[in-house]
Short mmCIF file of C-alpha atoms and ligand atoms in Angstrom, two decimals:
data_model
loop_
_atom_site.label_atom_id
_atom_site.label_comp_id
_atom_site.label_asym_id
_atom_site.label_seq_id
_atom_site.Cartn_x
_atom_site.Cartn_y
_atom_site.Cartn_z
CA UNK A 1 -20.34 -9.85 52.93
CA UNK A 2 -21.79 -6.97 54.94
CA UNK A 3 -21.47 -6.90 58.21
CA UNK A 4 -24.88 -6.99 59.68
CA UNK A 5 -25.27 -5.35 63.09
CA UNK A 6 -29.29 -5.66 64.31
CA UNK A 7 -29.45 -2.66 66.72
CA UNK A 8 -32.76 -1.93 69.27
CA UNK A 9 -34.03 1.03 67.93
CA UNK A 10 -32.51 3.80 66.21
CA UNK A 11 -30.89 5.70 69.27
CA UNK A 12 -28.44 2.40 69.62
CA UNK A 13 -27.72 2.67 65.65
CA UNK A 14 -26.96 6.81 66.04
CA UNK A 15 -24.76 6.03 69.38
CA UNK A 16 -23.01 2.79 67.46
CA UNK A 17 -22.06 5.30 64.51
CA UNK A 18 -21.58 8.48 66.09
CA UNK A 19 -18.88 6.30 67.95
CA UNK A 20 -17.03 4.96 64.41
CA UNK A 21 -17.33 8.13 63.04
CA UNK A 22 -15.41 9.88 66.54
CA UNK A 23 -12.52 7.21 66.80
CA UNK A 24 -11.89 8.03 63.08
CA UNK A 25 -11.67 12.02 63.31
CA UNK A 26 -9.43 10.78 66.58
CA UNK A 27 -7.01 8.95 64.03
CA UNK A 28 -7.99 11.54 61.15
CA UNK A 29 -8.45 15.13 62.16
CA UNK A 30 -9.42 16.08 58.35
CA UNK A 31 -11.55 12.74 57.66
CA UNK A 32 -13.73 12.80 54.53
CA UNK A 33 -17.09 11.74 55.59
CA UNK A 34 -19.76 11.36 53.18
CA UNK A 35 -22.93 12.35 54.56
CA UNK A 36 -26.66 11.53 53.18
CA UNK A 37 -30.03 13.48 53.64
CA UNK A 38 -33.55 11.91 54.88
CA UNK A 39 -35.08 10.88 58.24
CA UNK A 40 -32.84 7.66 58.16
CA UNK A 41 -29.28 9.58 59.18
CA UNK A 42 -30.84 11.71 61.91
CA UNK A 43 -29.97 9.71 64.79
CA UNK A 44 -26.49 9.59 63.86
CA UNK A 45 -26.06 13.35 63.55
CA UNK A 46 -28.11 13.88 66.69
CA UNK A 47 -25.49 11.15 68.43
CA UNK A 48 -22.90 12.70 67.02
CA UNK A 49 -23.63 16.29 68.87
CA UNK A 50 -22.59 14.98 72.45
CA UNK A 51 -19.92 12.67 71.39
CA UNK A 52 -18.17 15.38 69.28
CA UNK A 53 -18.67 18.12 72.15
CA UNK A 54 -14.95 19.48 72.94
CA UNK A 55 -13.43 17.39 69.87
CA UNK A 56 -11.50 19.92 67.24
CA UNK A 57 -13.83 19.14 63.86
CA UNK A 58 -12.43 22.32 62.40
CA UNK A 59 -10.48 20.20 59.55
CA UNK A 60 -13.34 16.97 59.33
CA UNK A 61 -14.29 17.25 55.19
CA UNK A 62 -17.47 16.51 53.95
CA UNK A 63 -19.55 15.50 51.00
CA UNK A 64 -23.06 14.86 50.76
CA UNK A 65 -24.59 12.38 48.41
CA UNK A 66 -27.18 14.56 46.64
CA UNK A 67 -29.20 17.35 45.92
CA UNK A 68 -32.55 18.27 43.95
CA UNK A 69 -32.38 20.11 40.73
CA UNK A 70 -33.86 23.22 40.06
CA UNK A 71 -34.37 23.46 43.63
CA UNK A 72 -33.69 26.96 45.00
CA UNK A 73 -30.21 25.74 47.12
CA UNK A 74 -32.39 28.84 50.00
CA UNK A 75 -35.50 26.75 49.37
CA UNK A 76 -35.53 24.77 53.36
CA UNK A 77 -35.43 21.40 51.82
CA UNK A 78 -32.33 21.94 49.23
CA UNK A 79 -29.82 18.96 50.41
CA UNK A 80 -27.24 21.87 51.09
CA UNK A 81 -29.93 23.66 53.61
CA UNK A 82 -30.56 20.17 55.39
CA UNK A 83 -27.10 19.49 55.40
CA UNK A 84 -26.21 22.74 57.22
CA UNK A 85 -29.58 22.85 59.56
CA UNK A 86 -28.92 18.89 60.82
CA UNK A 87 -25.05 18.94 60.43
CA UNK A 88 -23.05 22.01 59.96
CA UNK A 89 -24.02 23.80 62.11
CA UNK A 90 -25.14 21.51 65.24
CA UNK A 91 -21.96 19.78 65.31
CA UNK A 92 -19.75 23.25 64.29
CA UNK A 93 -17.87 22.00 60.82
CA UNK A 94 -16.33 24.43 58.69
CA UNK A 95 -18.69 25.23 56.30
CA UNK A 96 -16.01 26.01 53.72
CA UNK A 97 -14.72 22.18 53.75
CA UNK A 98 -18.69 20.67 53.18
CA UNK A 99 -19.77 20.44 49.69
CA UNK A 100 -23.06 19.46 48.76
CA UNK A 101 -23.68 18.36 44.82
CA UNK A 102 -24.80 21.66 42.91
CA UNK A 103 -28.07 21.55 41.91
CA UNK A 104 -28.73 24.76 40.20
CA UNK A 105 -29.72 24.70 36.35
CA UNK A 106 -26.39 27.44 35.58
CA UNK A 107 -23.50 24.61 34.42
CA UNK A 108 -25.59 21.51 35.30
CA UNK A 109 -23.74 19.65 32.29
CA UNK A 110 -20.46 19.57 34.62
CA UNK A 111 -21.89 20.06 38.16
CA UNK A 112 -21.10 15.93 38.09
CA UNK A 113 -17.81 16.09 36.81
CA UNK A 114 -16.90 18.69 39.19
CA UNK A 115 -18.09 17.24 42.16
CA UNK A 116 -16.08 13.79 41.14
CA UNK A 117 -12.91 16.03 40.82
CA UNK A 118 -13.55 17.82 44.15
CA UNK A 119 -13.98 14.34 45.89
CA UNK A 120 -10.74 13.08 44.14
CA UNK A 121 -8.75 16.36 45.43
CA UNK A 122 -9.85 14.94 48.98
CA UNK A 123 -8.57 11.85 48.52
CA UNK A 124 -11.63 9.89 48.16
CA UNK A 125 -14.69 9.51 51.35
CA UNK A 126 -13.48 7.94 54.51
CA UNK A 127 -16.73 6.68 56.06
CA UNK A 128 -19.96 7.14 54.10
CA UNK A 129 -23.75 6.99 55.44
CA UNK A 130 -26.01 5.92 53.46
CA UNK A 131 -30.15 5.71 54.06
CA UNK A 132 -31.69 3.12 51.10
CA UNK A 133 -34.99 4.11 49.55
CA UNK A 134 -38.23 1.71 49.47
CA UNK A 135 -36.93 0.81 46.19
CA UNK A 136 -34.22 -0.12 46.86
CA UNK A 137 -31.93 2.94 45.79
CA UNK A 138 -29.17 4.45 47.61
CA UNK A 139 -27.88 7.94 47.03
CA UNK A 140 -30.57 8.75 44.08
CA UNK A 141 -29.55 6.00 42.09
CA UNK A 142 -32.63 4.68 41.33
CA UNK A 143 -33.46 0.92 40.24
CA UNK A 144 -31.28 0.25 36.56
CA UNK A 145 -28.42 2.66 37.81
CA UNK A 146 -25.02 1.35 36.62
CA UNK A 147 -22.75 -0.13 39.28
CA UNK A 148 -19.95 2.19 37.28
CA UNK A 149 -21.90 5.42 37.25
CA UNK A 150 -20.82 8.51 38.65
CA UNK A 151 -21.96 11.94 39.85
CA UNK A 152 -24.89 12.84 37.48
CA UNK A 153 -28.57 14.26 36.91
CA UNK A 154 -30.97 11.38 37.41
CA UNK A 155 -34.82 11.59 37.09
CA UNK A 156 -36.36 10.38 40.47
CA UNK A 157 -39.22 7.64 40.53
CA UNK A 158 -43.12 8.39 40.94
CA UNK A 159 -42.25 5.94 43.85
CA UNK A 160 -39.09 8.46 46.05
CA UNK A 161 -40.87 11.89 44.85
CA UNK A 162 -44.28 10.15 46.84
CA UNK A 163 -41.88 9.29 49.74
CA UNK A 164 -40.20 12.62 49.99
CA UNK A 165 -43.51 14.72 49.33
CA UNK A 166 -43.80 14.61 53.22
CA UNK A 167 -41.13 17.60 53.31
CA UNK A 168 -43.04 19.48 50.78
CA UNK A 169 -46.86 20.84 50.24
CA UNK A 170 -47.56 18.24 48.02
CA UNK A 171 -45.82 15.53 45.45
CA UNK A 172 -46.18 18.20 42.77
CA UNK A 173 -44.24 20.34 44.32
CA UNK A 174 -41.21 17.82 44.53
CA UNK A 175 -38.71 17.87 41.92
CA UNK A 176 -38.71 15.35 39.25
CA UNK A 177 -34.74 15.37 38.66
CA UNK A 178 -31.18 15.23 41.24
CA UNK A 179 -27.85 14.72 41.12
CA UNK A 180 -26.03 12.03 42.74
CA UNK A 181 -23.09 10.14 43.42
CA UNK A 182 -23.47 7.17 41.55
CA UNK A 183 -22.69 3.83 42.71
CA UNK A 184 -19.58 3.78 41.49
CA UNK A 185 -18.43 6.82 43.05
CA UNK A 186 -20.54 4.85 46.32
CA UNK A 187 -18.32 2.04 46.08
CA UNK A 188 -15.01 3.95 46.01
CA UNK A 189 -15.46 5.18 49.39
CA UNK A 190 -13.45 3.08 52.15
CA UNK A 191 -16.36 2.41 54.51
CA UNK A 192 -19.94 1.97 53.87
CA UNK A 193 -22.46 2.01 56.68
CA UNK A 194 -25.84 2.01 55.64
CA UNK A 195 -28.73 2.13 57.98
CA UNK A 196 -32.46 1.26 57.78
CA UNK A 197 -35.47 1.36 60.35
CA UNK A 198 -38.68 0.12 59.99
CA UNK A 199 -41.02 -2.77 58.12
CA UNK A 200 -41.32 -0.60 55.23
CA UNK A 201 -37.42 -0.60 54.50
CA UNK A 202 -37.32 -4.30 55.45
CA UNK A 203 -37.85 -5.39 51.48
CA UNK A 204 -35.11 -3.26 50.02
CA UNK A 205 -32.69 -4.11 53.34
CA UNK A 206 -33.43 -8.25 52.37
CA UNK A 207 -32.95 -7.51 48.68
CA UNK A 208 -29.53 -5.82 49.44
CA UNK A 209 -27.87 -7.45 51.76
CA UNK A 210 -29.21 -11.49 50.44
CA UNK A 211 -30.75 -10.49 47.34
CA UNK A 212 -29.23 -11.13 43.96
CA UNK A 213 -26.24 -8.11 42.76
CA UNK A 214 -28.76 -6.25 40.37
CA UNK A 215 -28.97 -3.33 39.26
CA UNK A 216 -33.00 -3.20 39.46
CA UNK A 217 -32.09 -3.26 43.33
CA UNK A 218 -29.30 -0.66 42.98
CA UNK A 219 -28.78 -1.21 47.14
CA UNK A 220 -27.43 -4.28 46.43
CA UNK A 221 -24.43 -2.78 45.38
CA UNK A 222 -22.83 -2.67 48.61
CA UNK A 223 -22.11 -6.71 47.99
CA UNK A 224 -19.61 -5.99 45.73
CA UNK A 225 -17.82 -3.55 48.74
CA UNK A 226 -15.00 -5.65 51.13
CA UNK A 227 -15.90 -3.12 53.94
CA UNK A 228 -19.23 -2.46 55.03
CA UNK A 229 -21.48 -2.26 58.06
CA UNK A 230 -25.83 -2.64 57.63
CA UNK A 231 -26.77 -1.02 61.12
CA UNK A 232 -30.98 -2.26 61.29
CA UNK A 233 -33.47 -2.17 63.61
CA UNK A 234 -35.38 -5.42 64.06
CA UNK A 235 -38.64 -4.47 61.70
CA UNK A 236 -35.93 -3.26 58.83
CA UNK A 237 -34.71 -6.97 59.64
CA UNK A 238 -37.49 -8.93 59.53
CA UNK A 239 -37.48 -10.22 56.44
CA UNK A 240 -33.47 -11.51 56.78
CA UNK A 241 -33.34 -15.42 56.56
CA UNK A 242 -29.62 -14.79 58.12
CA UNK A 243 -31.06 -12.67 61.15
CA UNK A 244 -29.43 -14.91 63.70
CA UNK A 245 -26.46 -15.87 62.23
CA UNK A 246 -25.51 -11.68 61.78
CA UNK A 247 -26.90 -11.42 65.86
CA UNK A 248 -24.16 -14.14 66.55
CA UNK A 249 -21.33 -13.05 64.77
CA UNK A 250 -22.16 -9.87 66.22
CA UNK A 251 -22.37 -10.84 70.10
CA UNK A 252 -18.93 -13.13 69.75
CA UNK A 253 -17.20 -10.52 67.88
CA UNK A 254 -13.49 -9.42 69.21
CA UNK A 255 -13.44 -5.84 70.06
CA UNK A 256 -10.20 -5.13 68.06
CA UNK A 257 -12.11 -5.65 65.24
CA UNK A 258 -14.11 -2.69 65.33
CA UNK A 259 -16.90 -1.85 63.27
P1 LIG B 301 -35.39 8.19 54.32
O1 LIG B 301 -34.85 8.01 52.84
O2 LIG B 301 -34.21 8.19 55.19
O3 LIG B 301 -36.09 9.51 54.35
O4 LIG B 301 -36.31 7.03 54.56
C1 LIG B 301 -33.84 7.10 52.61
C2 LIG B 301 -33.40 7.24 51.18
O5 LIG B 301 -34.22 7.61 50.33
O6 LIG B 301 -32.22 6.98 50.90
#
């Protein structure tokens, strides 16, 4: 199962992360991470700026998990602008070895197929964030996605497009499809750490980490992964019937272990 680690508040998750993600550039100068977009991953990349000061990132790989299409990849909120305001450039990655989905209408039939290959040619993602919607999907793979899908165009639910229409003027102006890495392409990465704050997440974290392996709940994927760490604070666990039984396991575990 998951390992489920119930952090403070979101600070503790970005510092607990930020410190995985350091000790594996340490043993991997040209680790593949896999990076996602949303409020949710912030305090990992904001960790990730003082514990990475005076480390060489010049050959750390990257690939995010999505993009909007038809988005203008200049408009502010294209996944590749977030990606290089909140990540590229704070923490000073090569800009050449980060590769965002592609978005743009030109090709869109093989943008998926493309980005599998390019992923492949890396070797496959070492560690890879994820954020999970309020229902319940991670990348864009929204509720029905196939556990064996891979990098495609998906259309996004009434449900994400009201939830993201905070970055835009209004829900109209969101776009109604993206491309993402599907869950299989999710589940072939080695290390999964997925992160939620807050009561609203607190359904989707329950249904994914206890609920049933569904595909309406397409977080509940990451049961069928051997490695993978849930980093929560305690309103995103509040609706856990295990919530003491992860804090214990937690408290008594050996450091060797790791995360
Ligand atoms: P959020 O989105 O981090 O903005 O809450 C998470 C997600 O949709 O995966």
């Amino acid at each position: 199962m998951a390992e489920v680690v119930i952090v403070p508040d979101r600070a503790a998750a970005g510092a607990l992360i930020a410190e995985e993600i350091a000790a594996l550039i340490a043993r991997r100068p040209d680790a593949v991470l896999g990076l996602a977009t949303g409020s949710t991953p912030l305090p990992v990349y904001e960790a990730l700026r003082s514990r990475l000061a005076g480390v060489d990132v010049s050959r750390v790989r990257a690939f995010a998990l999505d993009e909007y299409v038809g988005l203008d990849p200049a408009h502010p909120e294209s996944y590749r602008s977030v990606i290089a305001r909140e990540v590229v450039e704070p923490l000073g990655l090569d800009p050449d070895r980060i590769r965002v989905p592609d978005g743009t209408l030109d090709g869109i039939e093989h943008h998926g197929e493309d980005y599998e290959a390019a992923i492949a040619a890396a070797g496959g993602v070492d560690l890879q964030i994820l954020g999970i919607g309020t229902d319940g999907h991670i990348g864009f793979n929204e509720p029905g996605s196939s556990f064996a899908s891979r990098t495609r165009v998906k259309t996004l639910t009434r449900q994400t497009r009201a939830d993201n229409a905070r970055f835009f003027p209004s829900i109209d102006d969101v776009p109604r499809h993206c491309i993402t890495q599907g869950l299989g392409t999710i589940l072939d990465a080695r290390h999964l750490v997925l992160l939620a704050f807050g009561e609203r997440k607190a359904a989707a974290v329950a249904g994914a980490v206890e609920g049933a392996v569904t595909a309406s709940l397409p977080g509940s994927a990451i049961q069928l992964h051997p490695h993978v760490t849930v980093v929560i604070d305690e309103p995103a666990a509040s609706r856990l019937a295990h919530a003491d039984y992860y804090r214990e396991a937690f408290a008594g575990k050996p450091e060797w272990q790791g995360l």
